Amino acid sequence: MTGDEIYGVWLQQALGEGSRRVPQLIEYFGSCRAVYEADNTERMISGLLNQKELSMLSDTPLDAACEIVEACHRLRYRIMTPDSDDYPNRLLNIPDYPAALYICGEWPDIDNEVCIAMVGTRRASRYGYGVAVNLARELAACGAIVISGCARGIDTASHNGAILAGGKTVAVLGCGINTRYNMENEGLRQVISTSGALISEYPPGAPPLNYHFPVRNRIISGLSLGVIVVEAGARSGSLITANLALEQGRDIFSVPGEINNNQAKGTNRLIFDGAVPIENAADVLCQYIEKFPHRIVSNNLANPNSMIDPKHVRPKWDRAAKAAENHKKASVETELSSDAGTHDGTAKKEAEKMPSKPSSIPEPQESRAPLGMSESAQKVWNALGAAPKHFQDLLAELGMDSSELSRSITELELYAAVRSLPGNRYSKG
């Protein structure tokens, strides 16, 4: 931090998040610091502020901003303001850009990246959840950065898809980064902070108030070249993001849904109103390949089916477990080989005399839960074992309804954490 961030924090605290006065004042005075250093007469002469806003600026002490900056230092969060060298031009081009952004993770070079926002209902169907994961996975495998809001449903699926492809994803939160909210996604947020970034215009500890989320949506679309609405009802909050994106001059994409599905009425209406209907990542990225040829992996774009095979997108936790297992086996084999050389093959001969374990008894395997899965998926995963369980038995055991169990199983399948067996039975993967 350079020290000037404090003035961006002060300005945002004074006028509130989402204020259109912030860009106007910065443009008039030249910087956040210049707005602070101006007296009330200069601010009044600008003609930008009413009496209430003038009072808000004069009544907001710099000490409050100092406390926020100190908290970010302790938490190792970065603060970015319009005065920062790498503040994205994409955000500067929207009429209500934030005076301060709080960042946990690695901030990408937004202006030189293919950033695609993905939004949709929190009550995602199994179809919608699966489509979102596959789309995000294809986008990330082709080099795009997936941006979403880390809420339940489509947001969660979008972040997970990008992570499964080993790509980058950015979550724009409607509360402080460290706020305990939607705790079933706590693991997911931790993964995002290491494979992308968590960002918020709300300072550490800010609560998740209802009006925060519509306000933060302008940042999701503002950072992006285009917005994909995966699944949304007629009055879904995702349509707010689509409208904001339209105002900002962003491209709007929509996934077609069944005409009788209430959760698809919003997405289908968007297509009727002119949004681009899509089936896969190629339908989206073909719009940007000429401008960003160095960012889009055209081979994957031309053959998206190569990214569907789970062998290509195994989660990081699984790869690490496999590597540890292989290292352990190699160590044992090396030790046996060394003993055989030292004792003229005695150890090897003794090992050959040892009776082998019956094939009916499986070798014990350490099973680890994937990072970032939802609370309901965690319950299903805990209930499963090596012995298969029928779908109906899981329903009775867990007390879930069939749609929730189906979504949880789909999520686990996408993590390669569950095996689907004939007869609607499942076991740990």
Coordinates of C-alpha atoms in Angstrom, one line a residue:
M1 CA 0.0 0.0 0.0
T2 CA 1.2 3.5 -0.9
G3 CA -0.6 5.5 1.8
D4 CA -3.0 7.2 -0.6
E5 CA -5.5 4.3 -0.3
I6 CA -6.8 5.9 2.9
Y7 CA -8.4 8.7 0.9
G8 CA -10.3 6.3 -1.3
V9 CA -11.5 4.4 1.8
W10 CA -12.5 7.8 3.4
L11 CA -14.4 8.9 0.2
Q12 CA -16.3 5.6 0.0
Q13 CA -17.2 5.7 3.7
A14 CA -18.4 9.2 3.4
L15 CA -20.7 8.8 0.4
G16 CA -21.5 5.1 0.6
E17 CA -20.8 2.2 -1.8
G18 CA -22.3 2.6 -5.3
S19 CA -22.5 6.4 -5.2
R20 CA -22.2 8.0 -8.6
R21 CA -20.8 11.1 -6.9
V22 CA -17.5 9.3 -6.4
P23 CA -16.4 9.2 -10.1
Q24 CA -17.7 12.7 -10.6
L25 CA -15.7 14.1 -7.7
I26 CA -12.5 12.2 -8.7
E27 CA -12.8 13.5 -12.3
Y28 CA -13.4 17.1 -11.1
F29 CA -10.7 17.3 -8.4
G30 CA -8.2 14.8 -9.9
S31 CA -7.8 12.2 -7.1
C32 CA -9.4 10.9 -3.9
R33 CA -6.8 12.7 -1.9
A34 CA -7.6 16.0 -3.7
V35 CA -11.3 15.6 -2.8
Y36 CA -10.3 15.2 0.9
E37 CA -8.0 18.2 0.9
A38 CA -10.5 20.5 -0.8
D39 CA -12.5 22.6 1.7
N40 CA -16.3 22.8 1.7
T41 CA -16.3 26.0 -0.4
E42 CA -14.4 24.3 -3.2
R43 CA -16.6 21.3 -3.0
M44 CA -19.7 23.5 -3.1
I45 CA -18.4 25.5 -6.1
S46 CA -18.0 22.2 -8.0
G47 CA -21.8 22.1 -8.3
L48 CA -21.7 18.3 -7.8
L49 CA -22.9 18.0 -4.3
N50 CA -26.1 18.9 -2.4
Q51 CA -26.1 20.1 1.2
K52 CA -26.5 16.6 2.7
E53 CA -23.6 15.3 0.7
L54 CA -21.4 18.2 1.6
S55 CA -22.2 17.4 5.3
M56 CA -21.4 13.8 4.8
L57 CA -17.9 14.6 3.5
S58 CA -17.2 17.2 6.2
D59 CA -18.6 15.0 9.0
T60 CA -16.7 11.8 8.1
P61 CA -13.3 11.7 9.9
L62 CA -10.2 10.3 8.4
D63 CA -9.7 8.3 11.6
A64 CA -12.4 5.8 10.5
A65 CA -10.6 5.2 7.3
C66 CA -7.3 4.8 9.2
E67 CA -8.8 2.0 11.3
I68 CA -10.0 0.1 8.1
V69 CA -6.6 0.4 6.5
E70 CA -4.9 -0.9 9.7
A71 CA -7.3 -3.8 9.8
C72 CA -6.5 -4.6 6.2
H73 CA -2.7 -4.6 7.0
R74 CA -3.3 -7.1 9.8
L75 CA -5.5 -9.3 7.6
R76 CA -3.1 -8.9 4.6
Y77 CA -5.8 -7.6 2.4
R78 CA -4.8 -5.2 -0.4
I79 CA -6.7 -1.9 -0.9
M80 CA -7.1 -0.7 -4.5
T81 CA -8.4 2.8 -5.4
P82 CA -8.8 4.7 -8.6
D83 CA -5.4 6.3 -7.9
S84 CA -3.8 2.8 -8.0
D85 CA -1.7 2.0 -11.2
D86 CA -3.5 -1.3 -11.8
Y87 CA -7.1 -0.1 -11.1
P88 CA -8.9 -1.6 -14.1
N89 CA -9.9 0.7 -16.9
R90 CA -13.0 -1.5 -17.4
L91 CA -14.2 -0.4 -14.0
L92 CA -13.2 3.3 -14.6
N93 CA -15.5 3.3 -17.6
I94 CA -18.6 2.6 -15.5
P95 CA -20.5 5.6 -14.0
D96 CA -20.4 4.3 -10.4
Y97 CA -17.0 2.7 -9.9
P98 CA -15.9 2.1 -6.3
A99 CA -13.5 4.4 -4.6
A100 CA -12.0 1.4 -2.7
L101 CA -11.7 -2.3 -3.4
Y102 CA -10.5 -4.8 -0.8
I103 CA -8.7 -7.8 -2.2
C104 CA -7.6 -11.2 -0.8
G105 CA -5.6 -13.2 -3.3
E106 CA -3.9 -12.6 -6.6
W107 CA -5.4 -9.6 -8.6
P108 CA -5.3 -10.4 -12.3
D109 CA -4.5 -7.9 -15.0
I110 CA -8.2 -7.4 -15.7
D111 CA -7.8 -5.1 -18.8
N112 CA -5.7 -7.7 -20.6
E113 CA -7.7 -10.8 -19.6
V114 CA -10.9 -12.4 -21.0
C115 CA -13.1 -12.0 -18.0
I116 CA -16.6 -13.6 -18.2
A117 CA -19.2 -13.2 -15.5
M118 CA -21.5 -16.0 -14.7
V119 CA -24.7 -15.4 -12.7
G120 CA -28.0 -17.2 -12.0
T121 CA -30.4 -18.4 -9.4
R122 CA -29.4 -19.5 -5.9
R123 CA -32.0 -22.3 -6.3
A124 CA -30.3 -24.0 -9.2
S125 CA -31.8 -27.1 -10.7
R126 CA -29.6 -30.1 -11.3
Y127 CA -29.6 -29.1 -15.0
G128 CA -28.6 -25.5 -14.3
Y129 CA -25.9 -26.5 -11.8
G130 CA -24.4 -29.0 -14.3
V131 CA -24.5 -26.5 -17.2
A132 CA -22.8 -23.8 -15.1
V133 CA -20.0 -26.1 -14.0
N134 CA -19.3 -27.3 -17.5
L135 CA -19.5 -23.8 -19.0
A136 CA -17.1 -22.4 -16.4
R137 CA -14.8 -25.4 -16.8
E138 CA -14.6 -24.9 -20.5
L139 CA -14.1 -21.1 -20.2
A140 CA -11.3 -21.6 -17.7
A141 CA -9.6 -24.3 -19.7
C142 CA -9.7 -21.9 -22.7
G143 CA -7.9 -19.2 -20.7
A144 CA -10.8 -17.1 -19.5
I145 CA -11.3 -15.8 -15.9
V146 CA -14.7 -16.6 -14.5
I147 CA -16.2 -13.9 -12.3
S148 CA -19.2 -14.5 -10.0
G149 CA -20.6 -13.6 -6.6
C150 CA -19.9 -16.8 -4.5
A151 CA -23.6 -17.1 -3.6
R152 CA -25.3 -20.5 -3.5
G153 CA -26.5 -22.2 -6.7
I154 CA -25.2 -21.0 -10.0
D155 CA -22.5 -18.8 -8.5
T156 CA -21.0 -21.7 -6.6
A157 CA -21.2 -24.0 -9.7
S158 CA -19.4 -21.4 -11.8
H159 CA -16.5 -20.9 -9.3
N160 CA -16.2 -24.7 -8.9
G161 CA -16.1 -25.3 -12.6
A162 CA -13.2 -22.8 -13.1
I163 CA -11.3 -24.4 -10.2
L164 CA -11.8 -27.9 -11.5
A165 CA -10.2 -26.8 -14.8
G166 CA -7.2 -25.4 -12.9
G167 CA -8.2 -21.9 -14.0
K168 CA -8.6 -18.6 -12.2
T169 CA -11.8 -17.2 -10.8
V170 CA -12.8 -14.0 -9.0
A171 CA -15.5 -13.7 -6.4
V172 CA -17.2 -10.3 -5.8
L173 CA -18.7 -10.4 -2.3
G174 CA -21.6 -8.4 -0.9
C175 CA -20.0 -8.1 2.5
G176 CA -16.6 -7.9 4.1
I177 CA -14.1 -10.5 2.9
N178 CA -13.7 -11.9 6.4
T179 CA -17.4 -11.8 7.3
R180 CA -19.0 -15.1 8.4
Y181 CA -21.7 -15.5 5.8
N182 CA -22.9 -18.5 3.8
M183 CA -20.6 -20.7 5.7
E184 CA -21.2 -23.7 3.5
N185 CA -19.0 -21.9 1.0
E186 CA -16.2 -21.0 3.4
G187 CA -14.0 -23.7 1.9
L188 CA -14.8 -22.5 -1.6
R189 CA -13.8 -19.0 -0.6
Q190 CA -10.5 -20.3 0.8
V191 CA -9.8 -22.1 -2.5
I192 CA -10.7 -19.0 -4.6
S193 CA -8.3 -16.8 -2.5
T194 CA -5.4 -19.2 -3.7
S195 CA -6.6 -19.7 -7.3
G196 CA -7.8 -16.2 -8.0
A197 CA -9.1 -13.4 -5.8
L198 CA -11.9 -12.5 -3.3
I199 CA -12.8 -8.8 -3.7
S200 CA -15.3 -6.5 -2.1
E201 CA -16.1 -2.8 -1.9
Y202 CA -17.3 -3.4 1.7
P203 CA -14.6 -3.2 4.4
P204 CA -13.6 -6.1 6.7
G205 CA -16.4 -7.1 9.0
A206 CA -19.2 -5.4 6.9
P207 CA -22.4 -7.4 7.3
P208 CA -24.2 -9.0 4.3
L209 CA -27.2 -6.6 4.2
N210 CA -29.8 -7.3 1.5
Y211 CA -29.2 -4.1 -0.4
H212 CA -25.5 -4.8 -0.7
F213 CA -25.9 -7.5 -3.3
P214 CA -27.7 -5.6 -6.0
V215 CA -25.1 -2.8 -5.5
R216 CA -22.1 -5.2 -5.9
N217 CA -23.6 -6.6 -9.1
R218 CA -22.4 -3.6 -11.1
I219 CA -18.8 -4.7 -10.2
I220 CA -19.3 -8.3 -11.4
S221 CA -20.5 -7.0 -14.8
G222 CA -18.1 -4.1 -14.8
L223 CA -15.0 -6.3 -14.6
S224 CA -16.2 -8.5 -17.4
L225 CA -16.4 -8.4 -21.2
G226 CA -19.7 -10.3 -21.1
V227 CA -22.2 -11.8 -18.7
I228 CA -23.7 -15.3 -18.9
V229 CA -27.1 -15.8 -17.3
V230 CA -27.3 -19.5 -16.7
E231 CA -30.6 -20.0 -15.0
A232 CA -32.9 -17.3 -13.7
G233 CA -36.5 -16.9 -12.9
A234 CA -38.7 -14.0 -14.1
R235 CA -37.7 -11.8 -11.1
S236 CA -34.3 -13.1 -10.4
G237 CA -31.6 -10.8 -9.1
S238 CA -29.4 -12.1 -11.9
L239 CA -31.5 -10.0 -14.3
I240 CA -30.3 -6.9 -12.4
T241 CA -26.8 -7.9 -13.3
A242 CA -27.8 -8.4 -16.9
N243 CA -29.5 -4.9 -17.1
L244 CA -26.4 -3.3 -15.5
A245 CA -24.2 -5.1 -18.0
L246 CA -26.3 -3.8 -20.8
E247 CA -26.0 -0.2 -19.5
Q248 CA -22.2 -0.7 -19.2
G249 CA -22.0 -1.9 -22.9
R250 CA -21.2 -5.5 -22.0
D251 CA -22.3 -8.5 -24.0
I252 CA -25.2 -10.6 -22.7
F253 CA -25.4 -14.3 -23.1
S254 CA -28.1 -16.6 -21.9
V255 CA -28.5 -20.4 -21.6
P256 CA -31.9 -21.6 -23.0
G257 CA -34.1 -23.5 -20.7
E258 CA -37.4 -25.5 -20.8
I259 CA -40.3 -23.2 -21.4
N260 CA -42.3 -24.8 -18.6
N261 CA -39.5 -24.3 -16.0
N262 CA -40.1 -21.2 -13.9
Q263 CA -36.3 -21.0 -13.2
A264 CA -35.7 -20.5 -16.9
K265 CA -38.3 -17.8 -17.6
G266 CA -35.8 -15.0 -17.0
T267 CA -33.1 -16.6 -19.3
N268 CA -35.5 -17.3 -22.0
R269 CA -36.9 -13.8 -21.9
L270 CA -33.4 -12.4 -22.2
I271 CA -33.0 -14.4 -25.4
F272 CA -36.3 -13.0 -26.7
D273 CA -35.0 -9.5 -25.9
G274 CA -31.8 -10.0 -27.8
A275 CA -29.3 -11.8 -25.6
V276 CA -27.0 -14.3 -27.4
P277 CA -28.2 -17.9 -26.8
I278 CA -25.3 -20.2 -26.0
E279 CA -24.6 -23.9 -25.6
N280 CA -20.9 -24.0 -24.8
A281 CA -17.9 -21.8 -24.1
A282 CA -17.1 -21.6 -27.8
D283 CA -20.3 -19.6 -28.4
V284 CA -19.0 -17.0 -25.9
L285 CA -15.3 -16.9 -26.6
C286 CA -15.6 -16.7 -30.4
Q287 CA -16.7 -13.1 -29.7
Y288 CA -13.3 -12.2 -28.3
I289 CA -10.7 -14.4 -29.9
E290 CA -9.6 -11.8 -32.4
K291 CA -9.0 -9.2 -29.7
F292 CA -7.4 -11.6 -27.2
P293 CA -5.7 -14.3 -29.3
H294 CA -2.8 -14.5 -26.8
R295 CA -5.2 -15.3 -24.0
I296 CA -7.6 -17.8 -25.5
V297 CA -6.4 -21.3 -25.9
S298 CA -7.8 -21.9 -29.4
N299 CA -7.1 -25.7 -29.4
N300 CA -9.4 -26.2 -26.4
L301 CA -11.9 -23.8 -27.9
A302 CA -12.1 -25.9 -31.1
N303 CA -12.5 -29.1 -29.2
P304 CA -14.4 -28.4 -25.9
N305 CA -15.3 -32.1 -25.5
S306 CA -11.7 -32.8 -24.5
M307 CA -12.3 -30.8 -21.3
I308 CA -15.3 -32.9 -20.2
D309 CA -13.3 -36.0 -19.3
P310 CA -12.7 -35.9 -15.5
K311 CA -9.2 -37.3 -16.0
H312 CA -8.3 -33.9 -17.4
V313 CA -9.8 -31.9 -14.6
R314 CA -9.1 -33.9 -11.4
P315 CA -9.3 -31.6 -8.4
K316 CA -6.1 -30.5 -6.7
W317 CA -6.9 -32.3 -3.5
D318 CA -7.1 -35.6 -5.5
R319 CA -3.8 -35.0 -7.4
A320 CA -2.0 -34.3 -4.1
A321 CA -3.4 -37.4 -2.5
K322 CA -2.3 -39.5 -5.5
A323 CA 1.2 -38.0 -5.4
A324 CA 1.6 -38.7 -1.7
E325 CA 0.4 -42.3 -2.3
N326 CA 2.8 -42.9 -5.2
H327 CA 5.7 -41.4 -3.1
K328 CA 4.9 -43.8 -0.2
K329 CA 4.8 -46.8 -2.6
A330 CA 8.2 -45.7 -4.1
S331 CA 9.7 -45.4 -0.7
V332 CA 8.6 -48.9 0.3
E333 CA 9.9 -50.4 -2.9
T334 CA 13.3 -48.7 -2.5
E335 CA 13.6 -50.0 1.0
L336 CA 12.8 -53.6 0.0
S337 CA 15.3 -53.4 -2.9
S338 CA 18.0 -52.1 -0.5
D339 CA 17.3 -54.9 2.0
A340 CA 17.5 -57.5 -0.8
G341 CA 20.9 -56.2 -1.9
T342 CA 22.3 -56.1 1.7
H343 CA 21.1 -59.5 2.8
D344 CA 21.7 -61.5 -0.5
G345 CA 18.0 -61.7 -1.3
T346 CA 16.9 -63.0 2.1
A347 CA 14.3 -60.3 2.6
K348 CA 12.9 -61.0 -0.9
K349 CA 12.7 -64.7 -0.3
E350 CA 11.0 -64.2 3.1
A351 CA 8.5 -61.8 1.4
E352 CA 7.8 -64.5 -1.2
K353 CA 6.9 -67.0 1.6
M354 CA 4.4 -64.6 3.2
P355 CA 0.8 -65.5 2.3
S356 CA -0.9 -62.9 0.1
K357 CA -4.1 -61.2 1.4
P358 CA -7.3 -62.7 0.0
S359 CA -8.5 -60.7 -3.0
S360 CA -11.9 -60.3 -1.4
I361 CA -10.5 -57.9 1.3
P362 CA -9.8 -54.5 -0.3
E363 CA -6.8 -52.5 0.7
P364 CA -7.6 -49.6 3.1
Q365 CA -7.6 -46.3 1.3
E366 CA -7.5 -42.8 2.9
S367 CA -10.5 -40.8 1.7
R368 CA -10.4 -37.0 1.8
A369 CA -13.3 -34.6 1.2
P370 CA -13.0 -32.1 -1.6
L371 CA -12.4 -28.5 -0.7
G372 CA -15.2 -26.1 -1.3
M373 CA -18.2 -28.3 -1.5
S374 CA -21.5 -27.3 -0.1
E375 CA -22.9 -28.3 3.3
S376 CA -25.5 -30.7 1.7
A377 CA -22.8 -32.3 -0.5
Q378 CA -20.7 -32.8 2.6
K379 CA -23.5 -34.6 4.3
V380 CA -24.0 -36.9 1.4
W381 CA -20.2 -37.5 1.1
N382 CA -20.1 -38.4 4.8
A383 CA -23.0 -40.8 4.5
L384 CA -21.3 -42.7 1.6
G385 CA -18.7 -45.4 1.9
A386 CA -17.1 -48.1 -0.2
A387 CA -20.4 -50.2 -0.1
P388 CA -22.9 -48.7 -2.6
K389 CA -26.1 -47.0 -1.2
H390 CA -29.3 -46.6 -3.1
F391 CA -30.7 -43.2 -3.8
Q392 CA -33.9 -43.9 -1.8
D393 CA -31.8 -45.1 1.2
L394 CA -29.8 -41.9 1.1
L395 CA -33.1 -39.9 1.1
A396 CA -34.3 -41.7 4.2
E397 CA -31.0 -41.5 6.0
L398 CA -30.3 -37.8 5.3
G399 CA -33.8 -36.4 5.4
M400 CA -33.3 -34.5 2.2
D401 CA -35.8 -34.0 -0.6
S402 CA -35.0 -35.6 -4.0
S403 CA -33.9 -32.4 -5.7
E404 CA -31.5 -31.4 -3.0
L405 CA -30.0 -34.9 -3.0
S406 CA -29.7 -34.9 -6.8
R407 CA -27.9 -31.5 -6.8
S408 CA -25.5 -32.7 -4.1
I409 CA -24.7 -35.9 -6.0
T410 CA -24.1 -33.9 -9.1
E411 CA -21.7 -31.6 -7.2
L412 CA -19.8 -34.6 -5.9
E413 CA -19.7 -36.2 -9.3
L414 CA -18.1 -33.1 -10.7
Y415 CA -15.4 -33.3 -8.0
A416 CA -14.9 -37.0 -8.9
A417 CA -15.7 -37.7 -5.2
V418 CA -18.6 -40.1 -5.8
R419 CA -19.1 -43.1 -8.2
S420 CA -22.4 -43.6 -9.9
L421 CA -23.3 -47.3 -10.1
P422 CA -26.1 -49.2 -11.9
G423 CA -29.4 -49.3 -10.2
N424 CA -29.3 -45.7 -9.0
R425 CA -26.7 -46.6 -6.4
Y426 CA -23.7 -44.5 -5.3
S427 CA -20.4 -45.0 -3.4
K428 CA -17.4 -42.8 -2.6
G429 CA -15.2 -42.1 -5.6

